């Protein structure tokens, strides 16, 4: 039987869902707030899973967004270790895997994404993906001297994990079917630097060769490449991207378009159901309402808060500039905006090997900035570039390329 008390129900207790629940309380909403997650943990940060959780201490800890005590103190009901299995839009109810039903006034789907599976036979228990804290612990057990880790996919997750594995003494081979690593959204000039850093740290990177077969013979996982080479590994980690979790929304009849399709206010095709984070695609006004889906930590934070505001009737449109980052071997890579929107590039050198590539559209508008350097060398200028992008600025290319011209002065202009 459905409970009579309605309120705000959030499906997905990750970064996005957790931030949404906390924001509802911060904004003074005093009705019922229920947060539903399929893991046993309170909401936690996922970026450390491929970094600190692999290398720090003997017993890695979850970096929580809010403890169960904090959630309880804010009267946020956290239902863990269950899944939402059906939405009754007419009755405004969500049925959970334990048979219970939650009534809602507004519903937020923050179901995230799941690792893309490698579609081939032969995958055994030592062919794994990284998404949860439990996944991280399972992988970490293999990161030791004398072990060999094969990583399928040369994207952010795979490369961050490769860096962590080398720090722990494991041998690492990265297999990337594309011509280079970081093909998605990272300029080749920056990818080359990351590639060189991995090579200097002892990582073997194989690009331009697909996988013909995988077999686990009990002693090793044997990966045979299309070119004929065989790689024997103790563990194979598959990092070939992620797919949005949309089954619940699709079964409920919501519009799907590379994720749960929402408008600029994160409202789905049902006005009482919102979606945010990795699971949704939305129109990005900065780029001509281009529909995008962003798998990024900060986007999950920002959209969780935005969804909460709009569930309370703010009617606020998404206006943030996309931002991504990755740390590997002391190098920090940061990207603001969508670099594929650019038609020309201007380079600014910052010293000590750090530089930023500014990406300009045909009309001269700054649409993205990609930077790399040691530590926080590019952080300040990327932040200023992000502000210029948000203002739709058209700075002179010569000014962008000159270290003598402060970006802050271009912002003021």
mmCIF file of C-alpha atoms in Angstrom:
data_model
loop_
_atom_site.group_PDB
_atom_site.id
_atom_site.type_symbol
_atom_site.label_atom_id
_atom_site.label_comp_id
_atom_site.label_asym_id
_atom_site.label_seq_id
_atom_site.Cartn_x
_atom_site.Cartn_y
_atom_site.Cartn_z
ATOM 1 C CA UNK A 1 0.000 0.000 0.000
ATOM 2 C CA UNK A 2 1.308 3.426 -0.893
ATOM 3 C CA UNK A 3 2.219 5.743 1.964
ATOM 4 C CA UNK A 4 0.092 8.883 2.139
ATOM 5 C CA UNK A 5 2.934 11.326 2.820
ATOM 6 C CA UNK A 6 4.342 12.639 -0.414
ATOM 7 C CA UNK A 7 7.441 14.744 -0.858
ATOM 8 C CA UNK A 8 10.673 14.772 -2.801
ATOM 9 C CA UNK A 9 12.018 11.383 -3.863
ATOM 10 C CA UNK A 10 15.519 11.020 -5.340
ATOM 11 C CA UNK A 11 16.548 7.805 -7.096
ATOM 12 C CA UNK A 12 20.321 7.493 -7.047
ATOM 13 C CA UNK A 13 22.414 8.199 -3.955
ATOM 14 C CA UNK A 14 25.630 9.261 -5.649
ATOM 15 C CA UNK A 15 27.208 12.687 -6.044
ATOM 16 C CA UNK A 16 24.246 14.175 -7.893
ATOM 17 C CA UNK A 17 21.470 12.676 -5.795
ATOM 18 C CA UNK A 18 23.239 13.400 -2.534
ATOM 19 C CA UNK A 19 23.834 17.045 -3.465
ATOM 20 C CA UNK A 20 20.202 17.405 -4.497
ATOM 21 C CA UNK A 21 18.934 16.082 -1.170
ATOM 22 C CA UNK A 22 21.204 18.401 0.819
ATOM 23 C CA UNK A 23 20.264 21.391 -1.351
ATOM 24 C CA UNK A 24 16.554 20.824 -0.761
ATOM 25 C CA UNK A 25 17.174 21.188 2.962
ATOM 26 C CA UNK A 26 19.549 24.127 2.513
ATOM 27 C CA UNK A 27 16.778 25.924 0.611
ATOM 28 C CA UNK A 28 14.379 25.451 3.501
ATOM 29 C CA UNK A 29 12.197 22.695 2.121
ATOM 30 C CA UNK A 30 10.679 20.983 5.170
ATOM 31 C CA UNK A 31 8.639 18.213 3.543
ATOM 32 C CA UNK A 32 9.736 14.566 3.260
ATOM 33 C CA UNK A 33 12.999 13.949 1.384
ATOM 34 C CA UNK A 34 13.853 10.350 0.491
ATOM 35 C CA UNK A 35 17.142 9.296 -1.086
ATOM 36 C CA UNK A 36 17.265 5.804 -2.614
ATOM 37 C CA UNK A 37 20.538 4.056 -3.482
ATOM 38 C CA UNK A 38 21.556 0.557 -4.523
ATOM 39 C CA UNK A 39 24.839 0.560 -2.570
ATOM 40 C CA UNK A 40 25.176 0.048 1.196
ATOM 41 C CA UNK A 41 27.153 3.271 1.640
ATOM 42 C CA UNK A 42 26.067 6.877 2.152
ATOM 43 C CA UNK A 43 26.641 9.153 -0.876
ATOM 44 C CA UNK A 44 30.350 9.308 -1.720
ATOM 45 C CA UNK A 45 32.810 10.823 -4.190
ATOM 46 C CA UNK A 46 33.726 8.623 -7.154
ATOM 47 C CA UNK A 47 36.834 10.429 -8.557
ATOM 48 C CA UNK A 48 39.087 9.071 -5.755
ATOM 49 C CA UNK A 49 38.229 5.496 -6.758
ATOM 50 C CA UNK A 50 40.779 5.537 -9.600
ATOM 51 C CA UNK A 51 43.347 7.511 -7.580
ATOM 52 C CA UNK A 52 43.614 7.677 -3.777
ATOM 53 C CA UNK A 53 41.515 4.583 -3.106
ATOM 54 C CA UNK A 54 44.095 2.593 -5.057
ATOM 55 C CA UNK A 55 47.232 3.962 -3.408
ATOM 56 C CA UNK A 56 46.510 5.491 0.013
ATOM 57 C CA UNK A 57 46.960 3.557 3.272
ATOM 58 C CA UNK A 58 46.304 -0.065 4.035
ATOM 59 C CA UNK A 59 42.538 0.317 4.381
ATOM 60 C CA UNK A 60 41.119 2.942 1.987
ATOM 61 C CA UNK A 61 38.114 4.847 3.207
ATOM 62 C CA UNK A 62 35.150 6.193 1.272
ATOM 63 C CA UNK A 63 35.145 9.960 0.873
ATOM 64 C CA UNK A 64 31.541 10.614 1.798
ATOM 65 C CA UNK A 65 29.445 13.579 0.672
ATOM 66 C CA UNK A 66 27.342 13.248 3.794
ATOM 67 C CA UNK A 67 27.360 10.579 6.489
ATOM 68 C CA UNK A 68 24.221 8.715 7.457
ATOM 69 C CA UNK A 69 24.268 10.723 10.691
ATOM 70 C CA UNK A 70 24.354 13.976 8.729
ATOM 71 C CA UNK A 71 21.507 12.857 6.496
ATOM 72 C CA UNK A 72 19.453 11.792 9.502
ATOM 73 C CA UNK A 73 20.200 15.095 11.214
ATOM 74 C CA UNK A 74 18.701 16.892 8.230
ATOM 75 C CA UNK A 75 15.676 14.554 8.206
ATOM 76 C CA UNK A 76 16.749 13.034 4.888
ATOM 77 C CA UNK A 77 15.628 9.422 4.738
ATOM 78 C CA UNK A 78 18.314 7.298 3.090
ATOM 79 C CA UNK A 79 17.121 3.917 1.835
ATOM 80 C CA UNK A 80 20.172 1.914 0.780
ATOM 81 C CA UNK A 81 20.869 -1.436 -0.897
ATOM 82 C CA UNK A 82 17.649 -1.365 -2.949
ATOM 83 C CA UNK A 83 16.733 -0.477 -6.510
ATOM 84 C CA UNK A 84 13.823 1.420 -7.976
ATOM 85 C CA UNK A 85 12.076 -0.975 -10.358
ATOM 86 C CA UNK A 86 9.038 0.924 -11.642
ATOM 87 C CA UNK A 87 7.481 4.392 -11.757
ATOM 88 C CA UNK A 88 3.712 4.838 -11.722
ATOM 89 C CA UNK A 89 3.446 8.303 -13.207
ATOM 90 C CA UNK A 90 -0.317 8.523 -12.855
ATOM 91 C CA UNK A 91 -0.243 7.634 -9.162
ATOM 92 C CA UNK A 92 3.032 9.496 -8.494
ATOM 93 C CA UNK A 93 4.671 6.435 -6.971
ATOM 94 C CA UNK A 94 7.965 4.548 -7.239
ATOM 95 C CA UNK A 95 8.113 0.831 -6.504
ATOM 96 C CA UNK A 96 11.346 -0.488 -4.983
ATOM 97 C CA UNK A 97 12.955 -3.916 -5.242
ATOM 98 C CA UNK A 98 11.946 -4.710 -1.650
ATOM 99 C CA UNK A 99 8.288 -4.329 -2.630
ATOM 100 C CA UNK A 100 7.708 -0.979 -0.938
ATOM 101 C CA UNK A 101 6.263 2.034 -2.750
ATOM 102 C CA UNK A 102 7.265 5.664 -2.291
ATOM 103 C CA UNK A 103 4.846 8.467 -3.101
ATOM 104 C CA UNK A 104 6.252 11.660 -4.569
ATOM 105 C CA UNK A 105 5.290 15.210 -5.395
ATOM 106 C CA UNK A 106 8.451 15.622 -7.469
ATOM 107 C CA UNK A 107 10.840 12.858 -8.482
ATOM 108 C CA UNK A 108 14.514 13.213 -9.377
ATOM 109 C CA UNK A 109 16.270 10.487 -11.366
ATOM 110 C CA UNK A 110 19.991 10.644 -10.616
ATOM 111 C CA UNK A 111 20.685 7.078 -11.685
ATOM 112 C CA UNK A 112 24.124 7.839 -13.142
ATOM 113 C CA UNK A 113 25.896 5.655 -15.660
ATOM 114 C CA UNK A 114 27.321 2.164 -15.767
ATOM 115 C CA UNK A 115 30.561 0.949 -17.389
ATOM 116 C CA UNK A 116 30.221 -0.057 -21.012
ATOM 117 C CA UNK A 117 30.643 -3.811 -21.374
ATOM 118 C CA UNK A 118 33.026 -5.486 -23.757
ATOM 119 C CA UNK A 119 30.802 -7.598 -25.952
ATOM 120 C CA UNK A 120 32.766 -10.787 -26.474
ATOM 121 C CA UNK A 121 32.943 -14.306 -25.012
ATOM 122 C CA UNK A 122 35.652 -15.415 -22.611
ATOM 123 C CA UNK A 123 35.270 -12.714 -19.972
ATOM 124 C CA UNK A 124 35.849 -14.241 -16.565
ATOM 125 C CA UNK A 125 35.834 -13.010 -12.964
ATOM 126 C CA UNK A 126 39.221 -11.356 -13.501
ATOM 127 C CA UNK A 127 37.809 -9.134 -16.257
ATOM 128 C CA UNK A 128 36.409 -6.229 -14.286
ATOM 129 C CA UNK A 129 35.187 -2.643 -14.483
ATOM 130 C CA UNK A 130 35.532 0.268 -12.071
ATOM 131 C CA UNK A 131 32.453 2.112 -10.876
ATOM 132 C CA UNK A 132 31.892 1.460 -7.175
ATOM 133 C CA UNK A 133 33.954 1.394 -4.001
ATOM 134 C CA UNK A 134 33.615 -2.397 -3.996
ATOM 135 C CA UNK A 135 35.066 -2.461 -7.528
ATOM 136 C CA UNK A 136 37.994 -0.323 -6.360
ATOM 137 C CA UNK A 137 38.787 -2.662 -3.476
ATOM 138 C CA UNK A 138 38.694 -5.682 -5.792
ATOM 139 C CA UNK A 139 41.099 -4.040 -8.259
ATOM 140 C CA UNK A 140 43.394 -2.710 -5.544
ATOM 141 C CA UNK A 141 44.053 -6.273 -4.351
ATOM 142 C CA UNK A 142 45.955 -6.885 -7.609
ATOM 143 C CA UNK A 143 48.050 -3.697 -7.538
ATOM 144 C CA UNK A 144 51.370 -4.995 -6.264
ATOM 145 C CA UNK A 145 54.877 -5.707 -7.453
ATOM 146 C CA UNK A 146 55.004 -8.797 -9.631
ATOM 147 C CA UNK A 147 51.455 -8.500 -10.965
ATOM 148 C CA UNK A 148 50.508 -7.466 -14.487
ATOM 149 C CA UNK A 149 47.422 -5.357 -15.115
ATOM 150 C CA UNK A 150 45.967 -4.986 -18.616
ATOM 151 C CA UNK A 151 43.690 -1.996 -19.096
ATOM 152 C CA UNK A 152 41.366 -1.932 -22.081
ATOM 153 C CA UNK A 153 40.672 1.695 -22.958
ATOM 154 C CA UNK A 154 42.902 4.765 -22.947
ATOM 155 C CA UNK A 155 40.444 7.262 -21.484
ATOM 156 C CA UNK A 156 40.579 9.123 -18.180
ATOM 157 C CA UNK A 157 39.606 6.200 -15.944
ATOM 158 C CA UNK A 158 41.972 3.739 -17.587
ATOM 159 C CA UNK A 159 44.933 6.103 -17.506
ATOM 160 C CA UNK A 160 44.342 7.236 -13.920
ATOM 161 C CA UNK A 161 44.183 3.593 -12.909
ATOM 162 C CA UNK A 162 47.376 2.887 -14.873
ATOM 163 C CA UNK A 163 49.169 5.638 -12.938
ATOM 164 C CA UNK A 164 47.906 4.236 -9.624
ATOM 165 C CA UNK A 165 48.938 0.696 -10.568
ATOM 166 C CA UNK A 166 52.480 1.804 -11.424
ATOM 167 C CA UNK A 167 52.710 3.662 -8.118
ATOM 168 C CA UNK A 168 51.892 0.387 -6.380
ATOM 169 C CA UNK A 169 54.542 -1.477 -8.399
ATOM 170 C CA UNK A 170 52.395 -3.415 -10.866
ATOM 171 C CA UNK A 171 53.309 -3.790 -14.529
ATOM 172 C CA UNK A 172 50.717 -2.157 -16.769
ATOM 173 C CA UNK A 173 49.687 -2.500 -20.401
ATOM 174 C CA UNK A 174 47.068 -0.117 -21.809
ATOM 175 C CA UNK A 175 45.228 -1.274 -24.937
ATOM 176 C CA UNK A 176 43.467 1.401 -26.989
ATOM 177 C CA UNK A 177 41.734 0.606 -30.277
ATOM 178 C CA UNK A 178 41.774 4.250 -31.382
ATOM 179 C CA UNK A 179 44.873 5.822 -32.984
ATOM 180 C CA UNK A 180 45.771 7.595 -29.726
ATOM 181 C CA UNK A 181 44.766 7.835 -26.089
ATOM 182 C CA UNK A 182 42.201 10.395 -24.891
ATOM 183 C CA UNK A 183 40.497 10.692 -28.269
ATOM 184 C CA UNK A 184 37.317 12.011 -26.708
ATOM 185 C CA UNK A 185 37.521 15.734 -25.999
ATOM 186 C CA UNK A 186 41.274 16.047 -25.364
ATOM 187 C CA UNK A 187 43.476 17.779 -27.988
ATOM 188 C CA UNK A 188 46.233 15.612 -29.461
ATOM 189 C CA UNK A 189 48.945 18.009 -28.256
ATOM 190 C CA UNK A 190 47.917 17.405 -24.640
ATOM 191 C CA UNK A 191 47.295 13.683 -25.118
ATOM 192 C CA UNK A 192 50.871 13.315 -26.368
ATOM 193 C CA UNK A 193 52.204 14.732 -23.089
ATOM 194 C CA UNK A 194 50.086 12.336 -21.030
ATOM 195 C CA UNK A 195 51.210 9.475 -23.274
ATOM 196 C CA UNK A 196 54.889 10.383 -22.780
ATOM 197 C CA UNK A 197 54.418 10.634 -18.996
ATOM 198 C CA UNK A 198 53.019 7.107 -18.878
ATOM 199 C CA UNK A 199 55.814 5.723 -21.040
ATOM 200 C CA UNK A 200 58.440 7.347 -18.801
ATOM 201 C CA UNK A 201 56.779 5.698 -15.790
ATOM 202 C CA UNK A 202 56.996 2.267 -17.389
ATOM 203 C CA UNK A 203 53.467 1.852 -18.762
ATOM 204 C CA UNK A 204 53.182 0.059 -22.098
ATOM 205 C CA UNK A 205 50.593 1.739 -24.338
ATOM 206 C CA UNK A 206 49.324 -0.057 -27.436
ATOM 207 C CA UNK A 207 47.185 2.114 -29.727
ATOM 208 C CA UNK A 208 45.412 1.294 -32.944
ATOM 209 C CA UNK A 209 44.884 -2.392 -32.219
ATOM 210 C CA UNK A 210 41.604 -3.996 -31.221
ATOM 211 C CA UNK A 211 40.953 -7.123 -29.190
ATOM 212 C CA UNK A 212 40.316 -10.394 -31.011
ATOM 213 C CA UNK A 213 39.657 -12.554 -27.950
ATOM 214 C CA UNK A 214 39.946 -12.838 -24.182
ATOM 215 C CA UNK A 215 40.306 -16.090 -22.263
ATOM 216 C CA UNK A 216 40.825 -16.780 -18.567
ATOM 217 C CA UNK A 217 42.608 -20.126 -18.216
ATOM 218 C CA UNK A 218 42.738 -19.981 -14.413
ATOM 219 C CA UNK A 219 46.402 -18.977 -14.393
ATOM 220 C CA UNK A 220 46.190 -15.771 -16.404
ATOM 221 C CA UNK A 221 43.787 -13.741 -18.473
ATOM 222 C CA UNK A 222 45.051 -13.936 -22.045
ATOM 223 C CA UNK A 223 44.175 -11.046 -24.321
ATOM 224 C CA UNK A 224 44.775 -11.637 -28.021
ATOM 225 C CA UNK A 225 44.946 -8.496 -30.133
ATOM 226 C CA UNK A 226 43.691 -8.190 -33.686
ATOM 227 C CA UNK A 227 47.306 -7.881 -34.814
ATOM 228 C CA UNK A 228 48.126 -11.267 -33.295
ATOM 229 C CA UNK A 229 49.983 -10.316 -30.113
ATOM 230 C CA UNK A 230 48.976 -12.091 -26.898
ATOM 231 C CA UNK A 231 49.109 -10.370 -23.500
ATOM 232 C CA UNK A 232 48.949 -12.425 -20.311
ATOM 233 C CA UNK A 233 47.664 -10.475 -17.307
ATOM 234 C CA UNK A 234 46.630 -11.159 -13.733
ATOM 235 C CA UNK A 235 43.699 -8.773 -14.110
ATOM 236 C CA UNK A 236 41.989 -7.071 -17.037
ATOM 237 C CA UNK A 237 40.218 -3.782 -16.309
ATOM 238 C CA UNK A 238 37.776 -2.698 -18.992
ATOM 239 C CA UNK A 239 37.411 1.076 -19.285
ATOM 240 C CA UNK A 240 35.760 1.736 -22.636
ATOM 241 C CA UNK A 241 33.285 4.369 -21.565
ATOM 242 C CA UNK A 242 29.970 4.472 -19.774
ATOM 243 C CA UNK A 243 26.314 4.244 -20.718
ATOM 244 C CA UNK A 244 23.528 6.161 -18.973
ATOM 245 C CA UNK A 245 21.200 4.208 -16.716
ATOM 246 C CA UNK A 246 17.834 4.841 -18.374
ATOM 247 C CA UNK A 247 15.866 1.597 -18.019
ATOM 248 C CA UNK A 248 13.647 2.884 -15.214
ATOM 249 C CA UNK A 249 12.840 6.055 -17.149
ATOM 250 C CA UNK A 250 12.270 4.217 -20.423
ATOM 251 C CA UNK A 251 9.851 1.733 -18.813
ATOM 252 C CA UNK A 252 7.920 4.713 -17.457
ATOM 253 C CA UNK A 253 7.591 6.148 -20.973
ATOM 254 C CA UNK A 254 9.913 9.123 -20.512
ATOM 255 C CA UNK A 255 11.721 10.493 -23.564
ATOM 256 C CA UNK A 256 15.212 9.039 -24.059
ATOM 257 C CA UNK A 257 17.920 10.656 -26.194
ATOM 258 C CA UNK A 258 21.459 9.537 -25.274
ATOM 259 C CA UNK A 259 20.200 9.495 -21.699
ATOM 260 C CA UNK A 260 16.991 10.681 -20.103
ATOM 261 C CA UNK A 261 16.048 13.675 -22.233
ATOM 262 C CA UNK A 262 15.474 16.816 -20.163
ATOM 263 C CA UNK A 263 15.054 20.493 -20.946
ATOM 264 C CA UNK A 264 17.324 23.299 -19.776
ATOM 265 C CA UNK A 265 15.640 23.158 -16.351
ATOM 266 C CA UNK A 266 16.406 19.409 -16.106
ATOM 267 C CA UNK A 267 12.702 18.609 -16.428
ATOM 268 C CA UNK A 268 11.875 15.394 -18.258
ATOM 269 C CA UNK A 269 8.938 14.800 -20.587
ATOM 270 C CA UNK A 270 6.898 14.416 -17.383
ATOM 271 C CA UNK A 271 6.734 17.828 -15.612
ATOM 272 C CA UNK A 272 6.925 16.207 -12.170
ATOM 273 C CA UNK A 273 10.031 14.124 -12.966
ATOM 274 C CA UNK A 274 13.510 15.620 -13.235
ATOM 275 C CA UNK A 275 16.805 13.993 -14.181
ATOM 276 C CA UNK A 276 20.349 15.140 -13.542
ATOM 277 C CA UNK A 277 23.976 14.028 -13.777
ATOM 278 C CA UNK A 278 25.437 11.247 -15.920
ATOM 279 C CA UNK A 279 22.041 9.745 -16.742
ATOM 280 C CA UNK A 280 20.560 12.729 -18.605
ATOM 281 C CA UNK A 281 21.098 14.672 -21.805
ATOM 282 C CA UNK A 282 20.213 18.342 -21.905
ATOM 283 C CA UNK A 283 20.431 21.352 -24.258
ATOM 284 C CA UNK A 284 23.489 23.521 -23.652
ATOM 285 C CA UNK A 285 22.599 27.123 -24.478
ATOM 286 C CA UNK A 286 26.240 28.187 -24.837
ATOM 287 C CA UNK A 287 26.531 25.912 -27.848
ATOM 288 C CA UNK A 288 23.318 26.628 -29.709
ATOM 289 C CA UNK A 289 21.190 24.304 -27.548
ATOM 290 C CA UNK A 290 23.351 21.344 -28.580
ATOM 291 C CA UNK A 291 22.165 18.328 -26.609
ATOM 292 C CA UNK A 292 24.949 16.877 -24.497
ATOM 293 C CA UNK A 293 25.460 14.342 -21.755
ATOM 294 C CA UNK A 294 28.305 15.062 -19.359
ATOM 295 C CA UNK A 295 30.068 12.416 -17.277
ATOM 296 C CA UNK A 296 31.853 14.769 -14.917
ATOM 297 C CA UNK A 297 32.135 15.267 -11.179
ATOM 298 C CA UNK A 298 31.379 18.967 -11.162
ATOM 299 C CA UNK A 299 28.443 18.593 -13.524
ATOM 300 C CA UNK A 300 26.918 16.061 -11.124
ATOM 301 C CA UNK A 301 27.344 18.534 -8.269
ATOM 302 C CA UNK A 302 25.927 21.490 -10.172
ATOM 303 C CA UNK A 303 23.000 19.646 -11.700
ATOM 304 C CA UNK A 304 22.060 18.053 -8.389
ATOM 305 C CA UNK A 305 21.743 21.525 -6.861
ATOM 306 C CA UNK A 306 19.979 22.931 -9.945
ATOM 307 C CA UNK A 307 17.471 20.082 -9.996
ATOM 308 C CA UNK A 308 16.686 20.704 -6.326
ATOM 309 C CA UNK A 309 16.028 24.376 -6.985
ATOM 310 C CA UNK A 310 13.780 23.598 -9.919
ATOM 311 C CA UNK A 311 11.882 20.879 -8.043
ATOM 312 C CA UNK A 312 10.949 23.738 -5.723
ATOM 313 C CA UNK A 313 9.782 25.869 -8.650
ATOM 314 C CA UNK A 314 12.784 28.091 -9.443
ATOM 315 C CA UNK A 315 12.463 27.566 -13.214
ATOM 316 C CA UNK A 316 16.205 28.150 -13.601
ATOM 317 C CA UNK A 317 17.996 27.146 -16.812
ATOM 318 C CA UNK A 318 21.325 25.340 -16.861
ATOM 319 C CA UNK A 319 24.042 27.904 -17.579
ATOM 320 C CA UNK A 320 27.309 26.317 -16.405
ATOM 321 C CA UNK A 321 30.343 25.817 -18.629
ATOM 322 C CA UNK A 322 31.389 22.146 -18.820
ATOM 323 C CA UNK A 323 34.594 21.453 -16.898
ATOM 324 C CA UNK A 324 36.702 18.314 -16.684
ATOM 325 C CA UNK A 325 39.948 17.427 -14.962
ATOM 326 C CA UNK A 326 42.372 14.560 -14.438
ATOM 327 C CA UNK A 327 45.525 14.218 -12.312
ATOM 328 C CA UNK A 328 48.281 11.809 -13.385
ATOM 329 C CA UNK A 329 51.916 11.667 -12.227
ATOM 330 C CA UNK A 330 51.801 15.180 -10.800
ATOM 331 C CA UNK A 331 50.353 16.582 -14.023
ATOM 332 C CA UNK A 332 46.948 18.240 -13.956
ATOM 333 C CA UNK A 333 44.832 18.307 -17.102
ATOM 334 C CA UNK A 334 41.873 20.697 -17.101
ATOM 335 C CA UNK A 335 39.376 21.474 -19.848
ATOM 336 C CA UNK A 336 36.675 24.130 -19.793
ATOM 337 C CA UNK A 337 34.033 24.127 -22.515
ATOM 338 C CA UNK A 338 33.706 21.782 -25.498
ATOM 339 C CA UNK A 339 36.894 21.782 -27.550
ATOM 340 C CA UNK A 340 35.234 20.169 -30.570
ATOM 341 C CA UNK A 341 33.238 23.389 -31.038
ATOM 342 C CA UNK A 342 36.428 25.219 -32.007
ATOM 343 C CA UNK A 343 37.759 25.737 -35.520
ATOM 344 C CA UNK A 344 41.119 27.298 -34.582
ATOM 345 C CA UNK A 345 43.505 27.101 -31.639
ATOM 346 C CA UNK A 346 45.790 29.575 -29.901
ATOM 347 C CA UNK A 347 48.499 28.415 -27.493
ATOM 348 C CA UNK A 348 49.609 30.281 -24.359
ATOM 349 C CA UNK A 349 52.778 29.060 -22.613
ATOM 350 C CA UNK A 350 52.802 29.482 -18.840
ATOM 351 C CA UNK A 351 56.332 28.252 -18.073
ATOM 352 C CA UNK A 352 57.614 25.004 -16.502
ATOM 353 C CA UNK A 353 56.040 23.045 -19.354
ATOM 354 C CA UNK A 354 52.523 24.278 -18.602
ATOM 355 C CA UNK A 355 50.368 25.648 -21.395
ATOM 356 C CA UNK A 356 46.786 26.317 -22.397
ATOM 357 C CA UNK A 357 45.158 25.818 -25.782
ATOM 358 C CA UNK A 358 42.332 28.273 -26.454
ATOM 359 C CA UNK A 359 39.734 26.988 -28.902
ATOM 360 C CA UNK A 360 37.935 29.609 -30.992
ATOM 361 C CA UNK A 361 34.804 29.266 -33.110
ATOM 362 C CA UNK A 362 34.703 30.619 -36.651
ATOM 363 C CA UNK A 363 33.163 33.866 -35.402
ATOM 364 C CA UNK A 364 36.022 34.373 -32.930
ATOM 365 C CA UNK A 365 34.092 33.360 -29.825
ATOM 366 C CA UNK A 366 36.073 31.489 -27.203
ATOM 367 C CA UNK A 367 34.371 28.095 -26.847
ATOM 368 C CA UNK A 368 36.890 26.046 -24.868
ATOM 369 C CA UNK A 369 40.275 26.026 -23.167
ATOM 370 C CA UNK A 370 42.445 22.961 -22.606
ATOM 371 C CA UNK A 371 45.419 23.116 -20.273
ATOM 372 C CA UNK A 372 48.093 20.896 -18.774
ATOM 373 C CA UNK A 373 50.925 21.449 -16.351
ATOM 374 C CA UNK A 374 52.434 20.413 -13.044
ATOM 375 C CA UNK A 375 50.272 20.780 -9.941
ATOM 376 C CA UNK A 376 47.906 23.728 -10.139
ATOM 377 C CA UNK A 377 49.854 25.552 -12.849
ATOM 378 C CA UNK A 378 46.875 25.913 -15.200
ATOM 379 C CA UNK A 379 44.028 26.096 -12.671
ATOM 380 C CA UNK A 380 43.735 29.876 -12.361
ATOM 381 C CA UNK A 381 43.886 30.600 -16.091
ATOM 382 C CA UNK A 382 41.452 27.792 -16.908
ATOM 383 C CA UNK A 383 39.037 29.296 -14.383
ATOM 384 C CA UNK A 384 39.362 32.717 -16.035
ATOM 385 C CA UNK A 385 38.925 31.121 -19.454
ATOM 386 C CA UNK A 386 35.792 29.424 -18.166
ATOM 387 C CA UNK A 387 34.397 32.831 -17.215
ATOM 388 C CA UNK A 388 35.259 34.211 -20.663
ATOM 389 C CA UNK A 389 33.486 31.265 -22.285
ATOM 390 C CA UNK A 390 30.425 31.876 -20.128
ATOM 391 C CA UNK A 391 30.352 35.517 -21.221
ATOM 392 C CA UNK A 392 30.582 34.478 -24.894
ATOM 393 C CA UNK A 393 33.688 36.641 -25.209
ATOM 394 C CA UNK A 394 35.589 37.176 -28.455
ATOM 395 C CA UNK A 395 39.092 38.063 -27.276
ATOM 396 C CA UNK A 396 41.824 38.850 -29.781
ATOM 397 C CA UNK A 397 43.866 35.728 -30.563
ATOM 398 C CA UNK A 398 47.106 37.655 -30.067
ATOM 399 C CA UNK A 399 46.038 38.610 -26.547
ATOM 400 C CA UNK A 400 45.121 35.036 -25.706
ATOM 401 C CA UNK A 401 48.502 33.803 -26.868
ATOM 402 C CA UNK A 402 50.573 36.392 -25.029
ATOM 403 C CA UNK A 403 51.555 35.565 -21.424
ATOM 404 C CA UNK A 404 52.107 39.303 -20.936
ATOM 405 C CA UNK A 405 48.358 39.918 -21.316
ATOM 406 C CA UNK A 406 46.471 38.939 -18.189
ATOM 407 C CA UNK A 407 43.312 36.947 -18.839
ATOM 408 C CA UNK A 408 41.663 38.920 -16.064
ATOM 409 C CA UNK A 409 42.073 42.065 -18.158
ATOM 410 C CA UNK A 410 40.327 40.374 -21.079
ATOM 411 C CA UNK A 411 37.494 39.445 -18.755
ATOM 412 C CA UNK A 412 37.163 43.025 -17.588
ATOM 413 C CA UNK A 413 37.078 44.209 -21.196
#
